[in-house]
Short mmCIF file of C-alpha atoms in Angstrom, two decimals:
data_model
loop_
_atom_site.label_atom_id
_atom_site.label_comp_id
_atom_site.label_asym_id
_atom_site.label_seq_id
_atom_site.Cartn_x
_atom_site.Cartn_y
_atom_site.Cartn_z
CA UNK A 121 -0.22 15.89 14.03
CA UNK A 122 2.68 16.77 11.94
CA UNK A 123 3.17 13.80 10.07
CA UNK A 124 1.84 12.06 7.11
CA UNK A 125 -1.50 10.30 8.57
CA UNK A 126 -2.85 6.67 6.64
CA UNK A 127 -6.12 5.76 7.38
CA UNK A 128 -7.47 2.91 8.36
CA UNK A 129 -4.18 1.04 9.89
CA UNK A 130 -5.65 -2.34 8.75
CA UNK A 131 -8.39 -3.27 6.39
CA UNK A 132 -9.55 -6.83 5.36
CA UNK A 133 -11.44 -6.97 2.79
CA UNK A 134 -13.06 -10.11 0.87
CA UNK A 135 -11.83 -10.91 -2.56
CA UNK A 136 -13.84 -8.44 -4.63
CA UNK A 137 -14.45 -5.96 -2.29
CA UNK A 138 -13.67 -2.20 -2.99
CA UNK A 139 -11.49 -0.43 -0.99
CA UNK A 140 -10.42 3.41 0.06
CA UNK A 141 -7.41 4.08 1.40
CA UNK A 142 -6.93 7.62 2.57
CA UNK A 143 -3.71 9.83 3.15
CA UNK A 144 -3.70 13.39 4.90
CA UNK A 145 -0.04 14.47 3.71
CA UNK A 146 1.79 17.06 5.67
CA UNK A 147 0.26 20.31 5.23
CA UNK A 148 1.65 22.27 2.62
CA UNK A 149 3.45 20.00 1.22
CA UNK A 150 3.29 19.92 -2.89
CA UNK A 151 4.43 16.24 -3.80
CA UNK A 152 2.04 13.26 -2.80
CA UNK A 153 2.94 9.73 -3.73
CA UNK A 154 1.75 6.23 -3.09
CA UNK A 155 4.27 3.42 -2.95
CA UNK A 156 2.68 -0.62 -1.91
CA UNK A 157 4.77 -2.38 0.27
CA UNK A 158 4.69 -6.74 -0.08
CA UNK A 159 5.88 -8.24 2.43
CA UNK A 160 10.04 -8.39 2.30
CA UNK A 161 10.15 -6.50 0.00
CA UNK A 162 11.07 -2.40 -1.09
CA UNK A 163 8.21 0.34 -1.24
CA UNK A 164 7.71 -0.27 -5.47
CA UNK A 165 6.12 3.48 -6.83
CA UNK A 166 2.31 3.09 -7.52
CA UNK A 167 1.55 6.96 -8.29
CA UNK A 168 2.66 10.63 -7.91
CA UNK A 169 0.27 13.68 -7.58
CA UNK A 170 2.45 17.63 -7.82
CA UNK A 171 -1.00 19.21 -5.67
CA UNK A 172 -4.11 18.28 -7.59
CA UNK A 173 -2.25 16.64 -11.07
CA UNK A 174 -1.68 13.41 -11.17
CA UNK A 175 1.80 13.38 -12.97
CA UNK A 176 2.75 9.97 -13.20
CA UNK A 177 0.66 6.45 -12.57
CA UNK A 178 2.59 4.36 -14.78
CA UNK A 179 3.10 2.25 -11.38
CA UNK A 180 -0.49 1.07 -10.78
CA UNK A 181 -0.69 -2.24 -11.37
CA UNK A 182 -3.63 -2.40 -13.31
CA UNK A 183 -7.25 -0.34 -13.81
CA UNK A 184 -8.75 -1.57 -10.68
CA UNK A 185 -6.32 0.86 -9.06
CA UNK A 186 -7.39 4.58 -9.16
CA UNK A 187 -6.14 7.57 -6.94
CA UNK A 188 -7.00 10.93 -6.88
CA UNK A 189 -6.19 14.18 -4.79
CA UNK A 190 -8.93 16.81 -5.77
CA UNK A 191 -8.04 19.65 -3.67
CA UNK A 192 -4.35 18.72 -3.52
CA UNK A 193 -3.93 17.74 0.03
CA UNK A 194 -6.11 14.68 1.25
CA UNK A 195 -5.24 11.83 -1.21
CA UNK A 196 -7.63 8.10 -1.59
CA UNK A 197 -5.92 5.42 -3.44
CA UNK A 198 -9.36 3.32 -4.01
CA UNK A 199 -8.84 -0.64 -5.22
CA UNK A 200 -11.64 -1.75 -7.24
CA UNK A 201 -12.60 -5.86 -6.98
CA UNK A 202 -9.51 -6.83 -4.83
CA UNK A 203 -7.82 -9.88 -5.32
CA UNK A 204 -4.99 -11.79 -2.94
CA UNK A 205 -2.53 -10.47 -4.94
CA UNK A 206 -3.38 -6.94 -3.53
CA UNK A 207 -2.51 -7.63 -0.13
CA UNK A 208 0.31 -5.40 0.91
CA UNK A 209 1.13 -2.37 2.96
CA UNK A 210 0.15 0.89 0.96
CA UNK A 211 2.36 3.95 1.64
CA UNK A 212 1.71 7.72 1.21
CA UNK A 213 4.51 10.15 1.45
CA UNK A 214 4.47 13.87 1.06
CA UNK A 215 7.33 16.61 0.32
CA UNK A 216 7.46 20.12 0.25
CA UNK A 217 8.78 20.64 -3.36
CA UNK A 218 7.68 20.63 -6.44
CA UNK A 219 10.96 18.52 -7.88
CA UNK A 220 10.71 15.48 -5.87
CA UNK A 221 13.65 14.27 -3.81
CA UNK A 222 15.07 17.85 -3.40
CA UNK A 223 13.21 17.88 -0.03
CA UNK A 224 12.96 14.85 1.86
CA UNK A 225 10.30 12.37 1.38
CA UNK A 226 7.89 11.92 4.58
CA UNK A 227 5.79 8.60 4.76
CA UNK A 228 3.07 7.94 7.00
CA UNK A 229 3.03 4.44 8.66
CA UNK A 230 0.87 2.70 5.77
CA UNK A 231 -2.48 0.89 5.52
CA UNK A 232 -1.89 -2.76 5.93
CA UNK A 233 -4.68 -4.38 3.53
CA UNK A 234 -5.15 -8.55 3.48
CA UNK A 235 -7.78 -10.05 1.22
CA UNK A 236 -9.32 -12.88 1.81
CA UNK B 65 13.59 -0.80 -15.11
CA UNK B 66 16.22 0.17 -12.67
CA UNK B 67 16.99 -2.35 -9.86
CA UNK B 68 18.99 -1.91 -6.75
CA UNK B 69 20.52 -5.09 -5.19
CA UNK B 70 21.53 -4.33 -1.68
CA UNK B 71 23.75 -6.85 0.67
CA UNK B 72 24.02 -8.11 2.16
CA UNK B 73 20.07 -9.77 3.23
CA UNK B 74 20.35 -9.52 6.88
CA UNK B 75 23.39 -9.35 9.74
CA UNK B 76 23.11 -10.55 12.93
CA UNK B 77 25.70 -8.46 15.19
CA UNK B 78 26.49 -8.24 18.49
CA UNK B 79 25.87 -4.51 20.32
CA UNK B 80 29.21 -2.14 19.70
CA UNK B 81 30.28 -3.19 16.87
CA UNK B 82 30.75 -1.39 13.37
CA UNK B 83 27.71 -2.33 10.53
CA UNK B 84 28.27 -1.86 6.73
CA UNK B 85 25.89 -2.70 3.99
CA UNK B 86 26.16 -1.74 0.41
CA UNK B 87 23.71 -1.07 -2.88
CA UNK B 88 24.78 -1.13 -6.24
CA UNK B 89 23.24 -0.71 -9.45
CA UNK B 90 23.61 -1.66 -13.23
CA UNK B 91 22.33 2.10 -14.19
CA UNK B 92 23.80 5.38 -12.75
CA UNK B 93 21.72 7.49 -10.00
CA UNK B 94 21.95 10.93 -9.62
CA UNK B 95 21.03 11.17 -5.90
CA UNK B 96 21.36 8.22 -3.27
CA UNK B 97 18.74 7.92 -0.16
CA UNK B 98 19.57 5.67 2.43
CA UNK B 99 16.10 5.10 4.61
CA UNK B 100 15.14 2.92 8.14
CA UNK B 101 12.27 1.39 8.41
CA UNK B 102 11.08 -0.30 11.92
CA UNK B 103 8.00 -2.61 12.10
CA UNK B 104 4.98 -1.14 11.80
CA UNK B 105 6.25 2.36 10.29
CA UNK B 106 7.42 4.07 7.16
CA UNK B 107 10.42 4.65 6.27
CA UNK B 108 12.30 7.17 7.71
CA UNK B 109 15.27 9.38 5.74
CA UNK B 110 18.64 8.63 7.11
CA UNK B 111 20.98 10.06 4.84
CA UNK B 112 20.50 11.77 1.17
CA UNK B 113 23.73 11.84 -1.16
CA UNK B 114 23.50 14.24 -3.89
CA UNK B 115 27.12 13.79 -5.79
CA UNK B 116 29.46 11.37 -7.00
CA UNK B 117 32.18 10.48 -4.10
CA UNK B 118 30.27 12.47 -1.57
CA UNK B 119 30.74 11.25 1.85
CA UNK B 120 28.26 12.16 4.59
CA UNK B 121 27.48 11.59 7.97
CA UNK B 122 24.63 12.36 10.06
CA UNK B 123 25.66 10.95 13.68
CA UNK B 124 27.36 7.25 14.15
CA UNK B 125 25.68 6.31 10.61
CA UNK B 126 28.14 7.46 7.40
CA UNK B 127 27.19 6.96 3.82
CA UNK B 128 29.12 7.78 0.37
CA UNK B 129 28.13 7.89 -2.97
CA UNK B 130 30.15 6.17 -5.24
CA UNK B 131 32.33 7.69 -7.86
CA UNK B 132 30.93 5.73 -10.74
CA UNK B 133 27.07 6.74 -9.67
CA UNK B 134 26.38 3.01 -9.40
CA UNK B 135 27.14 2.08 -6.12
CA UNK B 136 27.05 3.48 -2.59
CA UNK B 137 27.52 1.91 0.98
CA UNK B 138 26.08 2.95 4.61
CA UNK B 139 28.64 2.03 7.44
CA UNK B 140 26.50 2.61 11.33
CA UNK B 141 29.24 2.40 14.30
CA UNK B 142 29.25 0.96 17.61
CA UNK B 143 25.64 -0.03 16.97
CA UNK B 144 23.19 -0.10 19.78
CA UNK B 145 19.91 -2.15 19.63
CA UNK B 146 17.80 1.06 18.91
CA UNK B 147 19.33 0.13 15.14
CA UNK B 148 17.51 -2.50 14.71
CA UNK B 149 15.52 -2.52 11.61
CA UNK B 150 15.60 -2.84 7.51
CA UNK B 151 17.71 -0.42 5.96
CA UNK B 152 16.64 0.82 2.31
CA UNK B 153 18.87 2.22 -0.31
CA UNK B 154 16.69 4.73 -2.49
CA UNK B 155 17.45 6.57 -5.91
CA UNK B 156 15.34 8.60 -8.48
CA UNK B 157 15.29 7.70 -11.74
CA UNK B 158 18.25 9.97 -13.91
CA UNK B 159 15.76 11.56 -16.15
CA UNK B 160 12.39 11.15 -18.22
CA UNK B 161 8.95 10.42 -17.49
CA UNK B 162 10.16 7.87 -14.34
CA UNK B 163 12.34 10.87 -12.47
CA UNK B 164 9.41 11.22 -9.93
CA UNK B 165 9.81 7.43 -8.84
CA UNK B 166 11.79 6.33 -6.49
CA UNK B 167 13.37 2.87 -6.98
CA UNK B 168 13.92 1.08 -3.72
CA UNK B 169 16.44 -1.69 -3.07
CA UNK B 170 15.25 -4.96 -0.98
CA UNK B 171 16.57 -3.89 2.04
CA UNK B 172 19.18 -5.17 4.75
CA UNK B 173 17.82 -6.75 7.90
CA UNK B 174 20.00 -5.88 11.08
CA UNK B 175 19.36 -7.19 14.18
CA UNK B 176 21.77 -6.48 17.23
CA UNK B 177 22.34 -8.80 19.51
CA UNK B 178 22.79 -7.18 22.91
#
């Protein structure tokens, strides 16, 4: 498809449980970033990859959070030992441009994760 | 960090008439985003506004960026129920190491009543 495409849809995992959630940005498109949706609330900025460099990840909220992009498309946000408080929607949007917000921002339709 | 306070929460409005929600901030933006989001989905670019008192519209939705950077509205006219959905106001941070993240307000919840 064209879009930005978040897989799986929904995950439940059990409190400690690892997690991968994957993102397959729009193809050719230089900017990746994550963004976690709670419920009612904005998308709050998690991390930002320009192709393969992670540039900023001051927005993951702690070490059991790690993404990575290794060939600079596909993306995995992984969540080590979850906990309730991770339960959220997890965005990924992509843009064409290497200075974000010059071209618009694309999200996919985000992986809805609930721990248990 | 930077916060955006958007109002008002959520409108309840009747089909055909004229919507207009508003975001302001305590720290200047350089570049205003106005998003939709509908259940289920991402968000989804309405309008971008790139300089102070720009006004821009992009069908029956018109936005404007306000002249002291801190502020800027969305007006939608003679809604239709299609419109239904949470409306995000969206700016970059000005400068430094934060510039790639996007600051998102809470949203405003319209539903149309038909």
């Amino acid at each position: 498809g064209a879009g930005v495409s978040q897989s799986p849809r929904y995950k439940v995992a059990k409190r400690g449980q690892d997690v991968a959630l994957r993102c397959d940005p729009i193809s050719g498109h230089v900017s990746l970033f994550w963004y976690q949706q709670a419920l009612g609330q904005g998308p709050e900025f998690l991390t930002y990859f320009q192709n393969e460099a992670q540039l900023d990840k001051s927005g993951l909220p702690s070490d059991r959070f790690f993404a990575e992009r290794p060939e600079g498309s596909v993306s995995t946000l992984k969540i080590q030992r979850t906990q309730q408080e991770d339960s959220a929607v997890y965005l990924c949007a992509s843009s064409l441009t290497r200075r974000p917000y010059n071209s618009p921002l694309h999200f996919g339709n985000g992986t809805r994760l609930t721990v248990t | 960090g930077q916060q955006l306070n958007q109002s008002p929460q959520s409108m309840f409005i009747q089909e055909g008439e004229d919507v207009s929600m508003n975001c302001t901030s305590s720290s200047i933006f350089n570049t205003w985003l106005w998003y939709k989001q509908d259940p289920g989905e991402g968000p989804v670019l309405l309008i971008a506004l790139y300089k102070a008192g720009e006004l821009t519209s992009n069908g029956r939705l018109t936005a404007q960026f306000g002249i002291t950077r801190k502020d800027s509205f969305l007006n939608i006219s003679a809604s239709i129920p299609s419109d239904v959905g949470i409306y995000f106001c969206a700016g970059p941070a000005v400068s430094g190491a934060g510039s790639y993240q996007l600051t998102f307000g809470k949203g405003t919840k319209l539903s149309v009543i038909p």
